[in-house]
PDB file of C-alpha atoms in Angstrom:
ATOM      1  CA  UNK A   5    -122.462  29.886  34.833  1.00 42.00           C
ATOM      2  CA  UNK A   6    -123.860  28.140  31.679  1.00 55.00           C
ATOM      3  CA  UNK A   7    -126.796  27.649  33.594  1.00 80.00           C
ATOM      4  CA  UNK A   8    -128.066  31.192  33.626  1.00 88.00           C
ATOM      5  CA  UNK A   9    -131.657  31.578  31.712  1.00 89.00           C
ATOM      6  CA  UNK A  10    -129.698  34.457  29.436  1.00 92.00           C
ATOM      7  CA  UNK A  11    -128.681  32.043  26.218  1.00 91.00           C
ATOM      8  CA  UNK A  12    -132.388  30.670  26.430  1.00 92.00           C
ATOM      9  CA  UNK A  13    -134.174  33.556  26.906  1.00 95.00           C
ATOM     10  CA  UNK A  14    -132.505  35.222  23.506  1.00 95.00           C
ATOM     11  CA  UNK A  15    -133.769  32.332  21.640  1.00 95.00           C
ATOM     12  CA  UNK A  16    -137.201  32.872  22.749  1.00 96.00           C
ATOM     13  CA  UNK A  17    -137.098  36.257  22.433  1.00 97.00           C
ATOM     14  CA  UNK A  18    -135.660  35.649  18.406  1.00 96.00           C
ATOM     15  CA  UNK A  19    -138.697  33.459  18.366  1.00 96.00           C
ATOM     16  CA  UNK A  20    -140.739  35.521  19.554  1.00 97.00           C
ATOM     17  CA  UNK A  21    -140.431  38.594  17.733  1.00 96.00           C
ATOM     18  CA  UNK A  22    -140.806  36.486  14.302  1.00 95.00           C
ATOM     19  CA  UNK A  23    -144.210  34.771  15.930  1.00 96.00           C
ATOM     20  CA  UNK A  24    -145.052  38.678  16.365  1.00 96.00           C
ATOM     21  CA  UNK A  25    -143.853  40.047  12.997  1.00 94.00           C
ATOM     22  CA  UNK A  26    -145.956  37.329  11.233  1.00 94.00           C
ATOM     23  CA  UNK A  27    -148.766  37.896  13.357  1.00 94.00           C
ATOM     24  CA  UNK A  28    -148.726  41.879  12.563  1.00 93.00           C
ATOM     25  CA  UNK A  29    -148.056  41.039   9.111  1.00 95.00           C
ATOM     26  CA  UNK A  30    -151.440  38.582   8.613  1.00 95.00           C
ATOM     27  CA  UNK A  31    -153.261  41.549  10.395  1.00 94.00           C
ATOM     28  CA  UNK A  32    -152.006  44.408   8.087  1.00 95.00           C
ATOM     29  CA  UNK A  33    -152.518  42.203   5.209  1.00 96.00           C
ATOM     30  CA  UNK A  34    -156.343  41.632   5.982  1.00 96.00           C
ATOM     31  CA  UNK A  35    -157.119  44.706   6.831  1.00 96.00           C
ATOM     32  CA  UNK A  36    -155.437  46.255   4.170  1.00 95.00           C
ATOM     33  CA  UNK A  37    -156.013  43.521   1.616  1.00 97.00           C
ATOM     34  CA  UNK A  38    -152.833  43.340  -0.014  1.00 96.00           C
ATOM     35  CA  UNK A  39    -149.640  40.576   0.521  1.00 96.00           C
ATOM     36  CA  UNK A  40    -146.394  41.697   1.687  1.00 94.00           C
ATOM     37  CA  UNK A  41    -143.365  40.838  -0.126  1.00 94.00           C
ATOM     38  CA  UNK A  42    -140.573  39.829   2.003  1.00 93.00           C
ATOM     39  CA  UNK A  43    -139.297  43.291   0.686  1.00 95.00           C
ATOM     40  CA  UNK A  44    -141.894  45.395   1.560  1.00 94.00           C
ATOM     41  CA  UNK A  45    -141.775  43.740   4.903  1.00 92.00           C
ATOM     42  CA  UNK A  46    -138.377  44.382   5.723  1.00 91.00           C
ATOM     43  CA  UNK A  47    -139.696  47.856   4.916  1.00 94.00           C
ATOM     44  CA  UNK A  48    -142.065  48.278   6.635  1.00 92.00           C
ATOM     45  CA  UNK A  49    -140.638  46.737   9.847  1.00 91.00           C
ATOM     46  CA  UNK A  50    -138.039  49.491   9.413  1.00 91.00           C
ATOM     47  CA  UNK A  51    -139.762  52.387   8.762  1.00 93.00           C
ATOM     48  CA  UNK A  52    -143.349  52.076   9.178  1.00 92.00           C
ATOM     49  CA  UNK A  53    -145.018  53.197  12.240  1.00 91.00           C
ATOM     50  CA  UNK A  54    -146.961  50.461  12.736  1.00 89.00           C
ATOM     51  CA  UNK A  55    -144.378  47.948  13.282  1.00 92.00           C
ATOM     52  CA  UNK A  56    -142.237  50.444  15.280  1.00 92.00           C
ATOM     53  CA  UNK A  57    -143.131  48.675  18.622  1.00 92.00           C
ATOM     54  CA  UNK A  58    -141.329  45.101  17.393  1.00 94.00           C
ATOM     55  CA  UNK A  59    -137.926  47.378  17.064  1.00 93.00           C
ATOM     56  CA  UNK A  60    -138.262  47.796  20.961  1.00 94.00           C
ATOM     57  CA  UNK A  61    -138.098  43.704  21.473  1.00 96.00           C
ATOM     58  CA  UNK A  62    -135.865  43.546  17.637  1.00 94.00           C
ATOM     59  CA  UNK A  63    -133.114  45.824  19.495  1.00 95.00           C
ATOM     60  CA  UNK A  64    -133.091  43.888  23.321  1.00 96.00           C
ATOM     61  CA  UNK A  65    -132.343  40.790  20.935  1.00 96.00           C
ATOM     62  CA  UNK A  66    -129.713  42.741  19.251  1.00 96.00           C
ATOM     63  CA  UNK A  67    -127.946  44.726  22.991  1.00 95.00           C
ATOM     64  CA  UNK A  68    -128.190  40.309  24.164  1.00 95.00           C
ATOM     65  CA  UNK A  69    -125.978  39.291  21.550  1.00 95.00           C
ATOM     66  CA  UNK A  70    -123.416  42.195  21.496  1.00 95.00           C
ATOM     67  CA  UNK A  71    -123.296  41.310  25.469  1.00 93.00           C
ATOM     68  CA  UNK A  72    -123.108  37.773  25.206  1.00 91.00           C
ATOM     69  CA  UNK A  73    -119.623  38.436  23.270  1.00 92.00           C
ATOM     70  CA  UNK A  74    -118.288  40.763  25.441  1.00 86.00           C
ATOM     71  CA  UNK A  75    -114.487  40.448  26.180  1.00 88.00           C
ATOM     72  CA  UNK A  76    -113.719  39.570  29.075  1.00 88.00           C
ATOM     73  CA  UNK A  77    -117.146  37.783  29.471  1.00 88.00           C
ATOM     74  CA  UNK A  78    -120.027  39.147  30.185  1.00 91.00           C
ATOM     75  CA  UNK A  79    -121.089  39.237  34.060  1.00 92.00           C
ATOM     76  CA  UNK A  80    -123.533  37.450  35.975  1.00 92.00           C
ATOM     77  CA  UNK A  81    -125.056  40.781  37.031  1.00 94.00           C
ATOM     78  CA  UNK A  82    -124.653  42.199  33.275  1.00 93.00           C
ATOM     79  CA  UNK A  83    -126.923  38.473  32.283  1.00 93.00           C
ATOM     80  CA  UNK A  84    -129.227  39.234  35.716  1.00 94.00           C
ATOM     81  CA  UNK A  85    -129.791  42.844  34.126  1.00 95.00           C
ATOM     82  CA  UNK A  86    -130.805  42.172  30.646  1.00 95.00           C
ATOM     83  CA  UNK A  87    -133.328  39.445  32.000  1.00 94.00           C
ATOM     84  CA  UNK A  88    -135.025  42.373  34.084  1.00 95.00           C
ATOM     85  CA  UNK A  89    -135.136  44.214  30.934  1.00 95.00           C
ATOM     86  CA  UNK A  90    -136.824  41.706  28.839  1.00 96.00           C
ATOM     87  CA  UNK A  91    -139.145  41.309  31.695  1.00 95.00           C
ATOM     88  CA  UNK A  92    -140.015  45.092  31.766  1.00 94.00           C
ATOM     89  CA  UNK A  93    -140.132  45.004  28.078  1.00 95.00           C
ATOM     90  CA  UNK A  94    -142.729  42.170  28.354  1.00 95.00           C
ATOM     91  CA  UNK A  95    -144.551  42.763  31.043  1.00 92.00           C
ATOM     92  CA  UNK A  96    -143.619  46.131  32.762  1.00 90.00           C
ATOM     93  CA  UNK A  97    -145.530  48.910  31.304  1.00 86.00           C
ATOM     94  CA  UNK A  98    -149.493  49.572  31.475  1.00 85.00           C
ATOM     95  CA  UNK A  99    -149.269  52.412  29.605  1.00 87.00           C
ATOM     96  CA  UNK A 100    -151.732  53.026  26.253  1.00 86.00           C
ATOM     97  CA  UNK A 101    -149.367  51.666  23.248  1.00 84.00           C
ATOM     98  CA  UNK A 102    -146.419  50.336  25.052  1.00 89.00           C
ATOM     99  CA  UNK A 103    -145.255  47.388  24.148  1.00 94.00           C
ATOM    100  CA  UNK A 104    -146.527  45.060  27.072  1.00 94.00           C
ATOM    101  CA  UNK A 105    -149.636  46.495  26.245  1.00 93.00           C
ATOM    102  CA  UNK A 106    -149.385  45.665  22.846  1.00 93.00           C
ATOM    103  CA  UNK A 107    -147.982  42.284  23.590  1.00 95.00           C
ATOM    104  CA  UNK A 108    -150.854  41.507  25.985  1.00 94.00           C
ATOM    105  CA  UNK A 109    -153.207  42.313  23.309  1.00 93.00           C
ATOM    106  CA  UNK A 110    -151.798  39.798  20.847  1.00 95.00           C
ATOM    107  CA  UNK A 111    -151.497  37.238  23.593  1.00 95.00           C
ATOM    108  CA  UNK A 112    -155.202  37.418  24.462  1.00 95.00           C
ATOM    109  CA  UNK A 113    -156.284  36.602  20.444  1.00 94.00           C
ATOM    110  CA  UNK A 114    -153.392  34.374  19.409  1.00 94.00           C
ATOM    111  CA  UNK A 115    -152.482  31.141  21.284  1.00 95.00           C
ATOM    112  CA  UNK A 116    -149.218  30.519  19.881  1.00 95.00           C
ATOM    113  CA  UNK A 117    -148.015  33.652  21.119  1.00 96.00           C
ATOM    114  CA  UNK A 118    -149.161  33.111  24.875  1.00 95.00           C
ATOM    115  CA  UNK A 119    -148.058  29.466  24.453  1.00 96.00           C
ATOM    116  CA  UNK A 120    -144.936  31.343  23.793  1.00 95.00           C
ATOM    117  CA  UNK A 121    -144.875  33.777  26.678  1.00 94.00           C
ATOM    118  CA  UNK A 122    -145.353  31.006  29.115  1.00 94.00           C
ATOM    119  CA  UNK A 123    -141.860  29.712  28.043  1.00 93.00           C
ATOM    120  CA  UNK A 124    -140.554  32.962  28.297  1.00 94.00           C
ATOM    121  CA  UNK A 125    -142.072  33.052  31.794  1.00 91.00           C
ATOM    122  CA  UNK A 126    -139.881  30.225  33.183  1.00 87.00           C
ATOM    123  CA  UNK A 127    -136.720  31.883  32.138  1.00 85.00           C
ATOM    124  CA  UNK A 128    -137.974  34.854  34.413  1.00 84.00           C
ATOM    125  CA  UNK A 129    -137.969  32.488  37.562  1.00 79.00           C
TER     126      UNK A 129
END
């Protein structure tokens, strides 16, 4: 069982989301020409609408780890589940302003987060 992608995947997803927080941040910051304090970050990642699609992939990180330490243990199909969840999350929705679509967006202009995504990929296999 310690083989399962689950462990992994929550790392790279943790990685992930602060690859995308930083990347959101340098945006904001250009366009709005002012630096974020670490503060004003947690802020805004909180409350402000346009971080509101990171709590999506913030809160999957969040229902992993209260799984993970599940008593008894979590199940195989419980681990199988919240893979197909970050999958959808990733990659399931072509919708305007979901978060795949978001996510694909960032992909296509930054290469560490597609260098990224193609870890995450494996632990889909």
């Amino acid at each position: 069982m310690n083989d399962h992608p689950l462990p992994a995947l929550r790392n790279q997803l943790l990685s992930l989301h602060k690859l995308l927080m930083n990347t959101e941040r340098v945006a904001y910051e250009k366009e709005e020409k002012v630096t974020l304090s670490p503060l004003k970050l947690l802020q805004m990642l909180t409350e402000d609408e346009r971080f509101s699609w990171l709590r999506q992939l913030s809160q999957l990180v969040v229902m992993i780890d209260e799984a993970m330490e599940e008593k008894p243990p979590i199940t195989t199909e419980r681990k199988d589940a919240l893979v197909a969840e970050a999958r959808h999350l990733l990659t399931g929705s072509t919708e305007v302003g979901s978060f795949a679509m978001r996510y694909a967006a960032i992909q296509e202009r930054e290469a560490a987060v597609a260098a990224a995504h193609a870890e995450i990929r494996k632990s889909f296999e």
